[in-house]
Amino acid sequence: MRSSRGRWTLTLTLRSNWLLFTKPCMDDRTKCQTVVDKIVPFVKEKGTVAQQKRALRVLLPESPIFGYLEGRIPHPSHTLGKLIHLVEEEEKVKINKEIANRRSRLGAVLGQVTLEVRKEVYGNSPLEDLYQELINWSDDEEVRREADTKLLQHCYEKLLAFPKEKKPMLRNKVWKLADGLVILKYPYELAWHIVIEWKDCENIGEHDVNVLREYHRSHFAKFGLKKQKSSRSALAFRIVGEYCTMLEEYESVVDITRRGIKSMAADYSYTGLALQKNSDSMKVILARALIHYQSPKHHDEAKALFGDVLQRNSKYGSALVGLGLILEEQHNYVDAADFLGQALALDPGDLKIMSEAAWCDVLRGNFLEGLSRLKGCLGQITGVDARSRDFKAQVLWRIGQALWGSDEQCRADRSGPYHYFRSAIESNQNFAPAYTSLGIYYQDIEGNSGRADRCFQKAFEISAGELEAAERLARNFAESREWELVEIVARRAAEADKKRSVPGKGVSWPHSAIGVVELNAQNFSLAIPAFRAALSTSPNDFHSLVGLGEAYTSAGRYVSALKVFLRAEALDPTNWFAKYMLANVRREIGEYEEASIGYRAVLELRPKEFGVLVALSETQLASAWHDIEAGYFGRAADSAVESLEVAQKISGERPDAFNLWRIVGDCCSVFSWIQSLVNRMPRGLVVQILKTEIDLTEFDILSEVDGVGSQALGDSEVDGLTLCLNMAILAYKRAIYASAEDRHAHAVAWFNLGCAEYRSYVILPDKPMRHRMAAIRCFKRTIKLEPGNHEFWNALGVATGELNPKVAQHALVRALYINEKNARVWANLATLYLLQNDIQLANEAFSRAQSADPEYALAWVGQGIIASLTGNEADAQDLFEHAFEIADSSSSLVKRRFSTATFDKVIQLQYESGLVSLVGPIFALQKLRQEISDEPITLRLAALFGERVKDFVSASEKLEVVCEKVEQKYETTESEEDLVCYAQAKADLARVKLGQEDYEAAVENATLALDISGEISRLEDCRLSAHLTAGLGYYYSGNMDESLEMFKAALNESSENPDVVCLLSQVLWAKGGDEERDVARKLLFTCIERNPDHLQSIMLLGAIGILDNNEDVLEAVMDDLQAVRGREGLIKASKQQVDSLLTKMAQLQERDDAIAVATTSIFIQPSLSSAWNNLAKLTDGNDHVMAMALKVAQESKALDAEELSFAYAQQGIMSCNQRAIIIAPWKVDGWVNLVEDVQAAALPRSAVDSSWY
């Protein structure tokens, strides 16, 4: 209240006194002064800033009482000073407050916020007028100058803050204020800065020297400021840039001028002052430095800068000269001479331009004209200072170079080029090009290598950019095998700022040499940038391209290497090495066919190149292994044969090469992985290769153990599989002798031999133990040679697995100690534990294998085996399936386990199998048969799958082969196991023949199976199958009596199995007699009583009830079937049979009952397409029902082709009939409907709707 009352009192006082001031009493001047003297202190004590400013304005000349009290009140300058102070403080507080408030806003930028606030405050600021009034009223010179500086600072800050369109007027005012202060020589730095920095001039000499001198004196003597670098002075950057240019410190010039250009751009954005001449001058300084700095890397940038300047000023001499020098460096001497000529026309007395123009004439072959002009220039050089001597040395050297190039005959004349080179050195003993030329003279003309080397070394010491001298030095060092010196010279030359080479010769060799050095040191990451630097200066340098490609290849960057070698090949199509390296890269990325084509192209140029022959043979071998993994076994065999053909050529050139015999052994081993094609191995070719230049006793190594020696070369009685394995073993034995001088290769040779021996033990039918023992000896030998290789320990562990588990465990653990992340070793260790019945440890080891490599299929197979052993068949099936999906085609174990597990699931779990679900195991068995030829177990399993998908012809062929092989084996062994296999195969063959409707063969094979299995207790299932097959065969042959006997025997052997009862009932009913049919009825009733859930018996009884028209039976059967319909686990085929039978039963009663039954089927399982089709038939093709039937069929994932075709055929639309035909062309429904549609439309066949296309 007190504050509020005081403020009201103050306001009323001001208002009353204002009335007093506006109507003053002319006779009461003393009283008026008293009021004035009181009001100002009162307002200062009690009032706001605005009220204080208002009170002070009462004392200014614009006030009504100023003239009345003039002389009695303070002088206006004193009052203005106080008012200015108040306004300054108020604006300062306001600016800081607004900046603090706005900078916290989302997306606010401090610099932008500051400019906006200052623009708002300065736009309404009275300070400019107040400063001007203070200058006008004050008699104190110091006060006036201080007001001038504040006015300049205020206007300058307004200039920075105001928008671009308002800057010109403010800029003129700022310039006038600053110029006035400079004229008065007032020591205010901003004024001097503006006057000096805002001077736009092409040359620094256009600046007022007196102003600069006075600024220098004032700035340091009177201002008392310390010397410091200016971060904003564009003029300072320009002066330092030109000074460094004179000192030829071009790196500093580039850095300084770039900063200067940025500073000028910033000044322009602040003040709107372009200063185009200053900008052009700065650009020219930068461009001139870029000519020499890291030449010629920045020449394009320099040309762009010169071009930009010349667009505005086509007579800018320095730009013309600079552009001419760049073109001269780029060997464009005609255009260079043109630009230099224009520059010389602008300044005819410039000797440097004259000498450069003459030098261009020399470089483009106009030696006489160039010599004349150079000699004329030489005669005008009269100075004796250091720069003049340097210039004279350059002209003398150029005259010598002109004479050297104009006449080769006069090069040996010592009064010719030699004289001028020596004169150049006398003029400037540090002129490096003269030493280089003199060294060339000594080396090429006089043949004095000592003097030449000294000259080259002197040139290189003076200037590392003398590339010709450096290259000759490097070559001399390379010839004396001083490689360290070669590297030093190359690095110094590459790091030189300014490089000079012989005209027409590239400057890329230092970087290329560094790349070669790093490549030899296997520093591929350093070699790559070196070669790229070389190519940046010489893009078509073939050797640098090849080096870069090699570096990329060694670093594993094959895509980049491929691009580089393609470019190198395009540059020189006849160079064999580029083709060879390109082929190597293609081999690394898996393009084996293209790589082989490349190697053959190289061999056309160099037919006996050993390395290329080996590479081609290895590529064909790698292609074979790749094709085996991908499942292309025929292509793999072709590639292996081609590899052997190339190996034959190698054996004629280098029969002692280790890689040759490794390739031959691997090629022979390829055929052991594709046993169905083993006969395609060229035995004669392999024997011929093995016999090339060798003492046959070399093959007898370990022959006392494995039985494979030189006699195996002529053994023609062995089968193809044994032959290919023996040939591989012999090849690896020869590799042992070929690698005797190389410890690592020798270890690998023993390892390869051990692998071949162990594979012989694993895949040969009789499992010869001699090969296993030989393998163990080989692996022990290789471990002695190289104990740090985990693969060798792993192989020993596998080979000794069942023989000595402790040794095997030690070997495998040792392998894991060396490399604990190898999934193969973990899986082998797990298998060892599994063989020892330690399921827990096996499971842990398989889990570690999966962690090490989730894509290693055998680890998942091991987990599946463990799951199967522990009774988790579903998990086992999933694991086997996953292993099959991730495995390659060479893994026979994965395919075998997956196929077996799938068949077990189909049989044991009543799995509802369609063709789609069995494609995987059928395909796996097909590939497995190609790998392991006609193995009886595999063939029989494949035949059983074929039987499931009704491929009876293929199944019959396989089972006949099985019977033949097992019979041959039984004749040799006479074992019960072989007899059991034979009986089972015959029973299977009988079923397949029954499926082929070859009833006589079916009966014959089933009878033979029964005869064989009579005394073997474990063949009960086989006998049951044979009885049933024989019974059906007799039945379909019309021999009912024999059929009944077979079924009765089956019934006795199966302990009245309900399925057998059903078959017997069908045969009895088909015989046709009343007595037989009564027996059939009784059998079914008895069967249902014993097996009330047996669906087939119920359905068969229902069918008999329909034929007998027995309502009691039908009613009972319908009740049972209605209960069965909703049972879980009922397979799709059984559901369809139940629905069909119920519908037929209902149709015998009323049509509505049949529709109700069909509708109920849909409610129970709406996703069943057959249910919708059944309802569509009963409703005479209801559109909605047919549409739903088609929709359900289209969305079903487990629908076969016939059902989908039928759904389309029921739509009554021509396009749907066409689709039905395409889906299942063997079904007649689509064809019949299509014929009807065409006839109804009375259109020719060509007009049939083809929208389905």
mmCIF file of C-alpha atoms in Angstrom, residues 982-994 998-1012 1022 1025-1027 1029-1031 1033:
data_model
loop_
_atom_site.group_PDB
_atom_site.id
_atom_site.type_symbol
_atom_site.label_atom_id
_atom_site.label_comp_id
_atom_site.label_asym_id
_atom_site.label_seq_id
_atom_site.Cartn_x
_atom_site.Cartn_y
_atom_site.Cartn_z
ATOM 1 C CA TYR A 982 15.457 -110.286 -48.827
ATOM 2 C CA ALA A 983 12.085 -111.392 -47.446
ATOM 3 C CA GLN A 984 11.127 -107.842 -46.528
ATOM 4 C CA ALA A 985 12.125 -106.566 -49.968
ATOM 5 C CA LYS A 986 10.059 -109.279 -51.646
ATOM 6 C CA ALA A 987 7.038 -108.393 -49.508
ATOM 7 C CA ASP A 988 7.460 -104.733 -50.428
ATOM 8 C CA LEU A 989 7.859 -105.635 -54.092
ATOM 9 C CA ALA A 990 4.661 -107.677 -53.933
ATOM 10 C CA ARG A 991 2.698 -104.656 -52.673
ATOM 11 C CA VAL A 992 4.178 -102.444 -55.371
ATOM 12 C CA LYS A 993 3.271 -104.973 -58.071
ATOM 13 C CA LEU A 994 -0.237 -105.002 -56.655
ATOM 14 C CA ASP A 998 0.365 -106.879 -61.968
ATOM 15 C CA TYR A 999 -1.523 -109.356 -59.806
ATOM 16 C CA GLU A 1000 0.373 -112.433 -60.927
ATOM 17 C CA ALA A 1001 3.747 -110.894 -60.009
ATOM 18 C CA ALA A 1002 2.273 -109.632 -56.738
ATOM 19 C CA VAL A 1003 1.110 -113.121 -55.786
ATOM 20 C CA GLU A 1004 4.416 -114.638 -56.868
ATOM 21 C CA ASN A 1005 6.560 -112.264 -54.794
ATOM 22 C CA ALA A 1006 4.223 -112.453 -51.780
ATOM 23 C CA THR A 1007 4.283 -116.265 -51.911
ATOM 24 C CA LEU A 1008 8.089 -116.240 -52.097
ATOM 25 C CA ALA A 1009 8.243 -113.895 -49.106
ATOM 26 C CA LEU A 1010 5.963 -116.268 -47.177
ATOM 27 C CA ASP A 1011 8.107 -119.252 -48.057
ATOM 28 C CA ILE A 1012 11.284 -117.531 -46.900
ATOM 29 C CA CYS A 1022 6.350 -109.229 -43.227
ATOM 30 C CA SER A 1025 1.843 -108.044 -45.413
ATOM 31 C CA ALA A 1026 2.572 -110.926 -47.787
ATOM 32 C CA HIS A 1027 -0.687 -112.732 -46.870
ATOM 33 C CA THR A 1029 -0.977 -108.797 -50.675
ATOM 34 C CA ALA A 1030 -1.411 -112.329 -51.948
ATOM 35 C CA GLY A 1031 -5.059 -112.271 -50.859
ATOM 36 C CA GLY A 1033 -3.805 -110.358 -55.726
#
